[in-house]
Short mmCIF file of C-alpha atoms and ligand atoms in Angstrom, two decimals:
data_model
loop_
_atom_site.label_atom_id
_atom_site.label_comp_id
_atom_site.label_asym_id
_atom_site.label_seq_id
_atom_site.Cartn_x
_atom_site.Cartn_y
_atom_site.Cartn_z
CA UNK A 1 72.91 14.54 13.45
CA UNK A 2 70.78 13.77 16.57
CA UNK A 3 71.89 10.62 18.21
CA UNK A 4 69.57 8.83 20.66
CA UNK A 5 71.76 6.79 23.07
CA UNK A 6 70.60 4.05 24.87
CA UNK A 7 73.24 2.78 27.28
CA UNK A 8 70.76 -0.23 29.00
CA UNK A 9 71.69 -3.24 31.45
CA UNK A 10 74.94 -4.64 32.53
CA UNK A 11 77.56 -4.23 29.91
CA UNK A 12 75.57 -1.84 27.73
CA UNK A 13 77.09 1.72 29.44
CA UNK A 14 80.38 0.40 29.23
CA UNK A 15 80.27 -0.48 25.87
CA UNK A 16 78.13 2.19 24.49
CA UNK A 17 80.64 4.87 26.20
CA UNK A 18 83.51 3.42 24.08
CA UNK A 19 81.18 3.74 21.09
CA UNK A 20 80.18 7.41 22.03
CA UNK A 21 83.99 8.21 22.50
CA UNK A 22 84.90 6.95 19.49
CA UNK A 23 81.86 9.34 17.42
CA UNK A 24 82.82 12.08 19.56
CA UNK A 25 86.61 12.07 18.16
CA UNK A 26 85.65 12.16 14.61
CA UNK A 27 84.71 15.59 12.77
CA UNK A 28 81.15 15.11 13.02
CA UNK A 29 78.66 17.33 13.95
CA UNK A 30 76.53 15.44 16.37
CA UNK A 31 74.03 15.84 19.35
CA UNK A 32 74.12 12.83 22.07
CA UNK A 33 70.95 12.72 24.54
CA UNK A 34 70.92 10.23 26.62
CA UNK A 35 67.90 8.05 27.79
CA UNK A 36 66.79 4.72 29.80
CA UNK A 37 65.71 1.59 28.03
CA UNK A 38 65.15 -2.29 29.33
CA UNK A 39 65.75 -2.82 33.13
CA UNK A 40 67.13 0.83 34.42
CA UNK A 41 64.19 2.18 33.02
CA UNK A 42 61.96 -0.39 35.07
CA UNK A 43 63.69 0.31 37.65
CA UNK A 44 63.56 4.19 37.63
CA UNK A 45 60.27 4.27 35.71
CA UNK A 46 58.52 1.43 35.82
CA UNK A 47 58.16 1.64 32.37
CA UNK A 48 60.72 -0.56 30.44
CA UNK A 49 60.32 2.22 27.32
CA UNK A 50 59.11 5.25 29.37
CA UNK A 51 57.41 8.19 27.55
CA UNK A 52 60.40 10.40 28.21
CA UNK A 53 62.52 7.81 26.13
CA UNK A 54 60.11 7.25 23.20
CA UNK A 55 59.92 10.79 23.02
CA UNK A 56 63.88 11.31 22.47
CA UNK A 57 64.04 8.13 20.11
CA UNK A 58 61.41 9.13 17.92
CA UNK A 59 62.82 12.93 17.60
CA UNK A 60 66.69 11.14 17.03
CA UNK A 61 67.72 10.45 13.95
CA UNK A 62 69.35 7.62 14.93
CA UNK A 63 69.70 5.22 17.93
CA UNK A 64 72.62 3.57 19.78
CA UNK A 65 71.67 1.15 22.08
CA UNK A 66 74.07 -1.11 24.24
CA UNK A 67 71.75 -4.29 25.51
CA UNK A 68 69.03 -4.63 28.16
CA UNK A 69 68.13 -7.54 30.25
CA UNK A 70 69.48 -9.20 33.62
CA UNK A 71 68.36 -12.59 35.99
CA UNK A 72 66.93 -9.34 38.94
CA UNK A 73 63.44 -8.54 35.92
CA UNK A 74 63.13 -12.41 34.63
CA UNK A 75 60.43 -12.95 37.18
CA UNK A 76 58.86 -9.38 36.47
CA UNK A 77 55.15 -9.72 34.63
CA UNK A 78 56.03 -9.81 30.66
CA UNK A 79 55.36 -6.27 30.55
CA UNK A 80 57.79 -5.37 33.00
CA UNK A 81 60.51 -7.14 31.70
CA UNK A 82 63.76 -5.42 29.30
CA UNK A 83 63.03 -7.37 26.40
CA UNK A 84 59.87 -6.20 26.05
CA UNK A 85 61.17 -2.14 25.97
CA UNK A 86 63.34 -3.41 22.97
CA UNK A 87 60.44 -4.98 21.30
CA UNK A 88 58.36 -1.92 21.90
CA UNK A 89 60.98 0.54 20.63
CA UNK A 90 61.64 -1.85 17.30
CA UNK A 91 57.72 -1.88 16.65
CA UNK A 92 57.03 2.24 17.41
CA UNK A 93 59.63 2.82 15.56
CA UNK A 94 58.64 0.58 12.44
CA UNK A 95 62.28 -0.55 12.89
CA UNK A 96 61.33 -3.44 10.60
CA UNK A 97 65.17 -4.12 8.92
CA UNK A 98 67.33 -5.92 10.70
CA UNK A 99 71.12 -6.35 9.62
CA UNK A 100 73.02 -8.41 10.91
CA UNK A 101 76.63 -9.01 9.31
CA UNK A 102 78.79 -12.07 10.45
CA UNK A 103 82.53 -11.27 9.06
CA UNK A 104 85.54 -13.36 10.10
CA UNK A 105 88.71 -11.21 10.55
CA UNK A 106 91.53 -12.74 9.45
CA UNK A 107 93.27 -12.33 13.03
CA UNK A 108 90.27 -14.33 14.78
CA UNK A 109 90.48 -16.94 12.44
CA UNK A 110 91.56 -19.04 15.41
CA UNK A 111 88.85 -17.77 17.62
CA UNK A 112 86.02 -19.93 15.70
CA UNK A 113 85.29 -23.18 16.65
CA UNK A 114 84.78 -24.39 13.01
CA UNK A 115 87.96 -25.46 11.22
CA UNK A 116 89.86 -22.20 9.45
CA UNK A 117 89.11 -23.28 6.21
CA UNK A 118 85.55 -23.72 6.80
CA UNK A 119 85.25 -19.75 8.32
CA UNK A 120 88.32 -18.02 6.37
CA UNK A 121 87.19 -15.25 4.62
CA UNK A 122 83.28 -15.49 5.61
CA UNK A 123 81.24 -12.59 4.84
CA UNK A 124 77.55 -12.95 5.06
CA UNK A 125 74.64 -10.50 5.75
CA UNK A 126 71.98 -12.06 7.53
CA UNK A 127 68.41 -10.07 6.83
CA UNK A 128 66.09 -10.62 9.62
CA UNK A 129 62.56 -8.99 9.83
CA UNK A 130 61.80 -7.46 13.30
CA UNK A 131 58.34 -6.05 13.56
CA UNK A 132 56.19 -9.24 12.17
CA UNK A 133 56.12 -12.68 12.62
CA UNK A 134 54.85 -15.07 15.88
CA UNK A 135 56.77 -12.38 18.04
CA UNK A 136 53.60 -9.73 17.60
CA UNK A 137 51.09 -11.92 16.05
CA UNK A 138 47.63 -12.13 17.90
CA UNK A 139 46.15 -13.81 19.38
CA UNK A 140 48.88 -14.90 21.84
CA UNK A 141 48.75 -15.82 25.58
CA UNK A 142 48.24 -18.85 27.76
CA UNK A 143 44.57 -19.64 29.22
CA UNK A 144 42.97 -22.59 30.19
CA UNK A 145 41.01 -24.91 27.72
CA UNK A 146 39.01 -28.23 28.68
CA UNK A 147 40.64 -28.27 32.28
CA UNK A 148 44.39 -28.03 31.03
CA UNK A 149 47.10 -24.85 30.63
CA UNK A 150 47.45 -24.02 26.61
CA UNK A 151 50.12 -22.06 25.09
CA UNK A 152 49.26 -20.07 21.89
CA UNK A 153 51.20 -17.91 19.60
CA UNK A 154 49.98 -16.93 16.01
CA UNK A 155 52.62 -16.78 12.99
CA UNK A 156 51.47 -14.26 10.20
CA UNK A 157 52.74 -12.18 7.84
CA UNK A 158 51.06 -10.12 5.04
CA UNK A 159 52.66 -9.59 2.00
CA UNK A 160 53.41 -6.38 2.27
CA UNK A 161 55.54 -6.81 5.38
CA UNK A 162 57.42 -9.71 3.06
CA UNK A 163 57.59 -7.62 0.18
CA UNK A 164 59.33 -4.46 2.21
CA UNK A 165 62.07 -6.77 3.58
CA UNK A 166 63.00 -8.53 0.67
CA UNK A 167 63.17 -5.31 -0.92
CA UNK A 168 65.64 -4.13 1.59
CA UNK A 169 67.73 -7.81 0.87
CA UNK A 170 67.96 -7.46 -2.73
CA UNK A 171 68.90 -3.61 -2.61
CA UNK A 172 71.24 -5.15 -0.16
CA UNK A 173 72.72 -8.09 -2.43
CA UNK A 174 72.79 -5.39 -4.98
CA UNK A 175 75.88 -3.64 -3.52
CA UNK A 176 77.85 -7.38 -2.37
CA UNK A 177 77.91 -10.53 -4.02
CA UNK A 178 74.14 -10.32 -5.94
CA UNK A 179 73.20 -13.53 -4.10
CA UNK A 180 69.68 -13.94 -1.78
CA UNK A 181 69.30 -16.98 0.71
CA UNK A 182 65.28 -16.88 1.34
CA UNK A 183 64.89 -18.98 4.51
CA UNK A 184 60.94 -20.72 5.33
CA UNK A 185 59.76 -23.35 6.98
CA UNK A 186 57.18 -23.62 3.45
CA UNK A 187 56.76 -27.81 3.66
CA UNK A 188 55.09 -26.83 6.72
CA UNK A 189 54.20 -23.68 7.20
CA UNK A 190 51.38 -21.94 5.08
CA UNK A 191 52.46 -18.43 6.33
CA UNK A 192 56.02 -19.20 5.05
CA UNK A 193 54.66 -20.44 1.69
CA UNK A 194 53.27 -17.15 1.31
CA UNK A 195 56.46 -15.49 2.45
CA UNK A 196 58.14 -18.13 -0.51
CA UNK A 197 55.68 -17.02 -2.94
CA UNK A 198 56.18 -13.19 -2.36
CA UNK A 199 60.07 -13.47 -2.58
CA UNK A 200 60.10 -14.62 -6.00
CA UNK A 201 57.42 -12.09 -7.54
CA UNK A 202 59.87 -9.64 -5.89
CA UNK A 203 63.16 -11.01 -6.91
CA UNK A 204 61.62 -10.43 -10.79
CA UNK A 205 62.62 -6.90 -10.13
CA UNK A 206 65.72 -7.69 -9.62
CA UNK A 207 67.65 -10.02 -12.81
CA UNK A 208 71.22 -9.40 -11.67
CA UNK A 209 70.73 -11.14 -7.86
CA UNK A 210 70.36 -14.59 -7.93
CA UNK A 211 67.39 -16.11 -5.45
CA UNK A 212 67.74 -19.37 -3.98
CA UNK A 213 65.24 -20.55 -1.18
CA UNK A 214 66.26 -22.86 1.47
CA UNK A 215 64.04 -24.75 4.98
CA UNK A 216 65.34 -22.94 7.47
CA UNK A 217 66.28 -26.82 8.99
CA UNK A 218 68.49 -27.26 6.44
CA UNK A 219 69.81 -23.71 6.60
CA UNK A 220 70.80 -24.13 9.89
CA UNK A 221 72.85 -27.41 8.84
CA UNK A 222 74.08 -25.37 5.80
CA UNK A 223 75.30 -22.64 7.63
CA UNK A 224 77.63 -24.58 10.16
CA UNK A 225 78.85 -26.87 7.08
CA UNK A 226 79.25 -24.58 4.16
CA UNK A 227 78.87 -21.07 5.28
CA UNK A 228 80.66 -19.39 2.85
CA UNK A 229 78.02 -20.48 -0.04
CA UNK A 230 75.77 -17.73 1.21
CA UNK A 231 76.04 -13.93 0.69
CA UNK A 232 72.64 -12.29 1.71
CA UNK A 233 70.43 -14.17 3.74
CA UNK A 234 66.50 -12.88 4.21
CA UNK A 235 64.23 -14.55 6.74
CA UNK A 236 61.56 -13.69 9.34
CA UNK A 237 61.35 -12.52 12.70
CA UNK A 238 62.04 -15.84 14.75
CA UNK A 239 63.57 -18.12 12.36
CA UNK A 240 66.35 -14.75 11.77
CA UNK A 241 66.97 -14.42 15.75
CA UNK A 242 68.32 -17.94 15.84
CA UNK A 243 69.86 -17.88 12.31
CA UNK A 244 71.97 -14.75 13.46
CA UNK A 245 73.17 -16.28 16.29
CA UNK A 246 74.07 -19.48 14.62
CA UNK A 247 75.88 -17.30 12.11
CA UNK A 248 77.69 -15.28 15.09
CA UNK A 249 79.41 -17.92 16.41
CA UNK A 250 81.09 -18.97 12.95
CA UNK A 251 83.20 -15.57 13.31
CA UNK A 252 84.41 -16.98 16.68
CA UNK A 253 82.77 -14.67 19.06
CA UNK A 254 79.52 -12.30 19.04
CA UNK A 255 81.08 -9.83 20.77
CA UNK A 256 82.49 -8.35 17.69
CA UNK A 257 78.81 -8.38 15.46
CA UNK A 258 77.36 -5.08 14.91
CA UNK A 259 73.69 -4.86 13.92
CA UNK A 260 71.52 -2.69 12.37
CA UNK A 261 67.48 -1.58 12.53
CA UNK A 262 66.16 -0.06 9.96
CA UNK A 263 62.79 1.97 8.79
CA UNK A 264 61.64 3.22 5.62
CA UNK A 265 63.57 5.78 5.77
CA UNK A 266 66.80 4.75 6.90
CA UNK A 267 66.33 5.92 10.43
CA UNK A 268 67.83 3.25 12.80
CA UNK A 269 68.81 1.63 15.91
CA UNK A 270 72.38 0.52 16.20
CA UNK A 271 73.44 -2.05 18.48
CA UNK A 272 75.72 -4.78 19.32
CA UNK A 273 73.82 -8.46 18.29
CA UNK A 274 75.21 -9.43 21.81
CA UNK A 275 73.44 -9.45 25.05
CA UNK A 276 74.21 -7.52 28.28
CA UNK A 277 76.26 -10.12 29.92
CA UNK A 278 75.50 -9.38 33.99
CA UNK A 279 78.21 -11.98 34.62
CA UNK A 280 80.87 -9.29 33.71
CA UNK A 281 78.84 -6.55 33.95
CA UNK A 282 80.75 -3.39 36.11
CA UNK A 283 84.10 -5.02 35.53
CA UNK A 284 85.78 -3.18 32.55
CA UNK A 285 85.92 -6.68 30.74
CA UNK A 286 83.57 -5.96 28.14
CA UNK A 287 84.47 -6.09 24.47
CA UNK A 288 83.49 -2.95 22.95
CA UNK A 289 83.29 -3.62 19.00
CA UNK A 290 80.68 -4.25 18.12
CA UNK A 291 79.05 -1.32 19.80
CA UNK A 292 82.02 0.78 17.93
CA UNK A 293 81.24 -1.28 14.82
CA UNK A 294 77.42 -0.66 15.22
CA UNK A 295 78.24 2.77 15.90
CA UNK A 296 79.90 2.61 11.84
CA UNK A 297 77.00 0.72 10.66
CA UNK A 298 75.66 4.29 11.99
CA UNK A 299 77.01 6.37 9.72
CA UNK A 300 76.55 4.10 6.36
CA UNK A 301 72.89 3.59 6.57
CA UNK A 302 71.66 6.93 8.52
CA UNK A 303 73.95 9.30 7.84
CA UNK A 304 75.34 7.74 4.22
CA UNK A 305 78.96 8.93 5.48
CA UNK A 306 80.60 5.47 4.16
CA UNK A 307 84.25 7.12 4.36
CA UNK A 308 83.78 7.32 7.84
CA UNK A 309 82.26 4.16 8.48
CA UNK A 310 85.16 2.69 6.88
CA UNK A 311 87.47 5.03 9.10
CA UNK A 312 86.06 3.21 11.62
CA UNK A 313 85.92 0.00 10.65
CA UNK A 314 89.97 0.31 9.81
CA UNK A 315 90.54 1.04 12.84
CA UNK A 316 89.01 -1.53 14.82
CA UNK A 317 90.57 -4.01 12.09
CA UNK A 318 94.18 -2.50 12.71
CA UNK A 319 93.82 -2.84 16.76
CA UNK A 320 93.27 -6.30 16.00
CA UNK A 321 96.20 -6.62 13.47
CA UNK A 322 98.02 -5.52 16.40
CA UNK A 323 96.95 -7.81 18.84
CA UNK A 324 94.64 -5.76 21.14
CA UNK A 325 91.84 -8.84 22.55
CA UNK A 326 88.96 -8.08 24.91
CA UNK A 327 88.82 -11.97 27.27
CA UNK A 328 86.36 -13.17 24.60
CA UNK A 329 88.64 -13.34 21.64
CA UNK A 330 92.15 -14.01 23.51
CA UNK A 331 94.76 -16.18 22.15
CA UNK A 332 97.82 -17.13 24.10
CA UNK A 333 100.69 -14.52 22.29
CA UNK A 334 97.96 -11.25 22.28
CA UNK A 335 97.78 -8.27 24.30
CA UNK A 336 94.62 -9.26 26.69
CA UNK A 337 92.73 -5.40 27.45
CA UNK A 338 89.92 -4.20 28.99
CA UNK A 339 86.87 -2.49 27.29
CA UNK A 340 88.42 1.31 28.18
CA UNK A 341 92.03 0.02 26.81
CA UNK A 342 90.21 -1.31 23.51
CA UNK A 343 88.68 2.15 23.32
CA UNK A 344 91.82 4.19 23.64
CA UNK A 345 93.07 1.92 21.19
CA UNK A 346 90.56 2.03 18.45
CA UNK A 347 90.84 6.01 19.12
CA UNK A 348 94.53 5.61 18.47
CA UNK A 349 94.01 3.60 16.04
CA UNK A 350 91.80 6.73 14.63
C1 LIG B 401 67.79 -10.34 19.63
C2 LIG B 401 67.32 -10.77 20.99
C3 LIG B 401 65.89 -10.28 21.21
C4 LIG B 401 65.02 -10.93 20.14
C5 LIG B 401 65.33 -10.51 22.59
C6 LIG B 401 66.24 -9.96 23.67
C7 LIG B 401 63.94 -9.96 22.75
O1 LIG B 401 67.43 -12.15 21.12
O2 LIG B 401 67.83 -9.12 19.37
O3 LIG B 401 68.13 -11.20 18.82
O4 LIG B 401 64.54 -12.06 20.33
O5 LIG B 401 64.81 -10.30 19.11
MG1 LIG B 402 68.39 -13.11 19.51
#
């Protein structure tokens, strides 16, 4: 298994070294190369996905990223800044999947600012495209028209970019609660009509999973009021990157969400759904799990070694049973660690 690893900006090497610790101790056969995405890679390359890096990524089988960005590239040209080496690597790599679960643990019920009963027990997947959408869609820029600055972005979608994703939501749905949430914007939106349209021809192919669409307005509302109704939701590009972080917060804190990026063929990027954090960045206060749960999400979808994604995943549920917390997710009456200690303990743990 050749593993890609991506440490990034700010928190990402911490994190991702906890993560690579963590593979290393299991009975795995795996290679580890490392390379330089988002900001080091500007810095160092100029380049914020530099040849050498698409080069390792597309030989990998699989990806682990940590999380690029920081305030010294927001004034770079667009080009130049991290963001845009993730977007590149998500696009070259027809990383068009991604997963993004939101699970409450039981121990950070308290963590959530929702009332307990409203989060207990949550479990929903939220399906977001990646490679579509306004976030590619030409044409795209800012240029002067009669005398005045105009913005322009173009949202689009062709049905076979639909089709593929709600594919990978029902196959999805399939294997939890048979349920699809299919979020648009289709009283206004023509593209997202279309996008409506497609997901019912496809969810014909699928009788056991029951389809329901919502406006991704609503959804929001719905998803802060009565999360637990959903089970799978599928949407596009933008509307899924602020879904998924609406639906992070309902488990209390996003540094415990894993995410996944998938192709066609189950190649994929793992990384936390968190950001790098240069606030904390270099100070060992990090929490680590959801690079160590990404790193699980790993071996289910790429490497279809579920017993040790669950090895994992026990693990980092039984250093929380006994009260390890990274800052994010203490409680007065828990063991407050650092992002090494909630390593060694998810390796004990192991
Ligand atoms: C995410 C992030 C990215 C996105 C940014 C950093 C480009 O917000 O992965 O959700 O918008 O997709
Ligand atoms: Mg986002």
């Amino acid at each position: 298994m050749k593993i890609c690893v991506l440490p990034g900006d700010g928190i990402g090497p911490e994190i991702t070294a906890e993560a690579v610790r963590v593979l290393k101790a299991l009975d795995l056969k795996i290679e580890l190369e490392e390379a330089l995405l988002g900001g080091c890679a500007i810095d160092v390359a100029k380049d914020p996905f530099p040849e050498a890096t698409q080069k390792l990524a597309k030989a990998a089988d699989a990806v682990l990223l940590g999380a690029v960005g920081g305030p010294q590239w927001d004034s770079n040209p667009r080009e130049l800044r991290p963001e845009r080496g993730l977007l590149r690597i998500r696009k070259e790599l027809g990383l068009f999947a991604n997963l993004r679960p939101a699970i409450l643990y039981p121990e950070l019920a308290n963590a959530s600012t929702l009332k307990a009963e409203v989060v207990a027990g949550l479990d929903i997947l939220i399906v977001r495209e990646l490679t579509g959408d306004i976030y590619f869609g030409q044409p795209r820029g800012i240029e002067v028209r009669n005398g005045e600055r105009v913005g322009f972005n173009t949202m689009i979608y062709s049905e076979s970019e639909i089709r593929r994703i709600l594919h990978v939501a029902f196959a999805a749905a399939m294997k939890r609660n048979k349920k699809v949430c299919s979020v648009d914007k289709m009283n206004v939106l023509e593209c997202t009509q279309l996008w409506r349209d497609v997901a019912i021809e496809v969810s014909k192919e699928y009788p056991e999973v029951e389809l329901s669409h919502m406006l991704v307005d609503n959804a929001a509302m719905q998803l802060v009021k009565a999360p637990k109704q959903f089970d799978v939701m599928v949407t596009g590009n933008m509307f899924g990157d602020i879904l998924s972080d609406e639906a992070s917060m309902l488990t209390g804190s996003i540094g415990m969400l894993p995410s996944a990026s998938l192709d066609a063929n189950n190649k994929g990027l793992y990384e936390p759904s968190h950001g790098s954090a240069p606030d904390i960045a270099g100070k060992g206060l990090a929490n680590p799990l959801a690079t160590i749960l990404s790193a699980a999400m790993m071996l289910r979808y790429t490497f279809a070694n579920e017993a040790t994604a669950c090895r994992i995943e026990g693990a980092v549920k039984k250093v929380l049973a006994q009260g390890f917390r990274t800052g994010d997710i203490y409680e007065s009456g828990t063991k407050r660690v650092g992002t090494r200690e909630m390593g060694d303990a998810v390796l004990a743990a192991l």
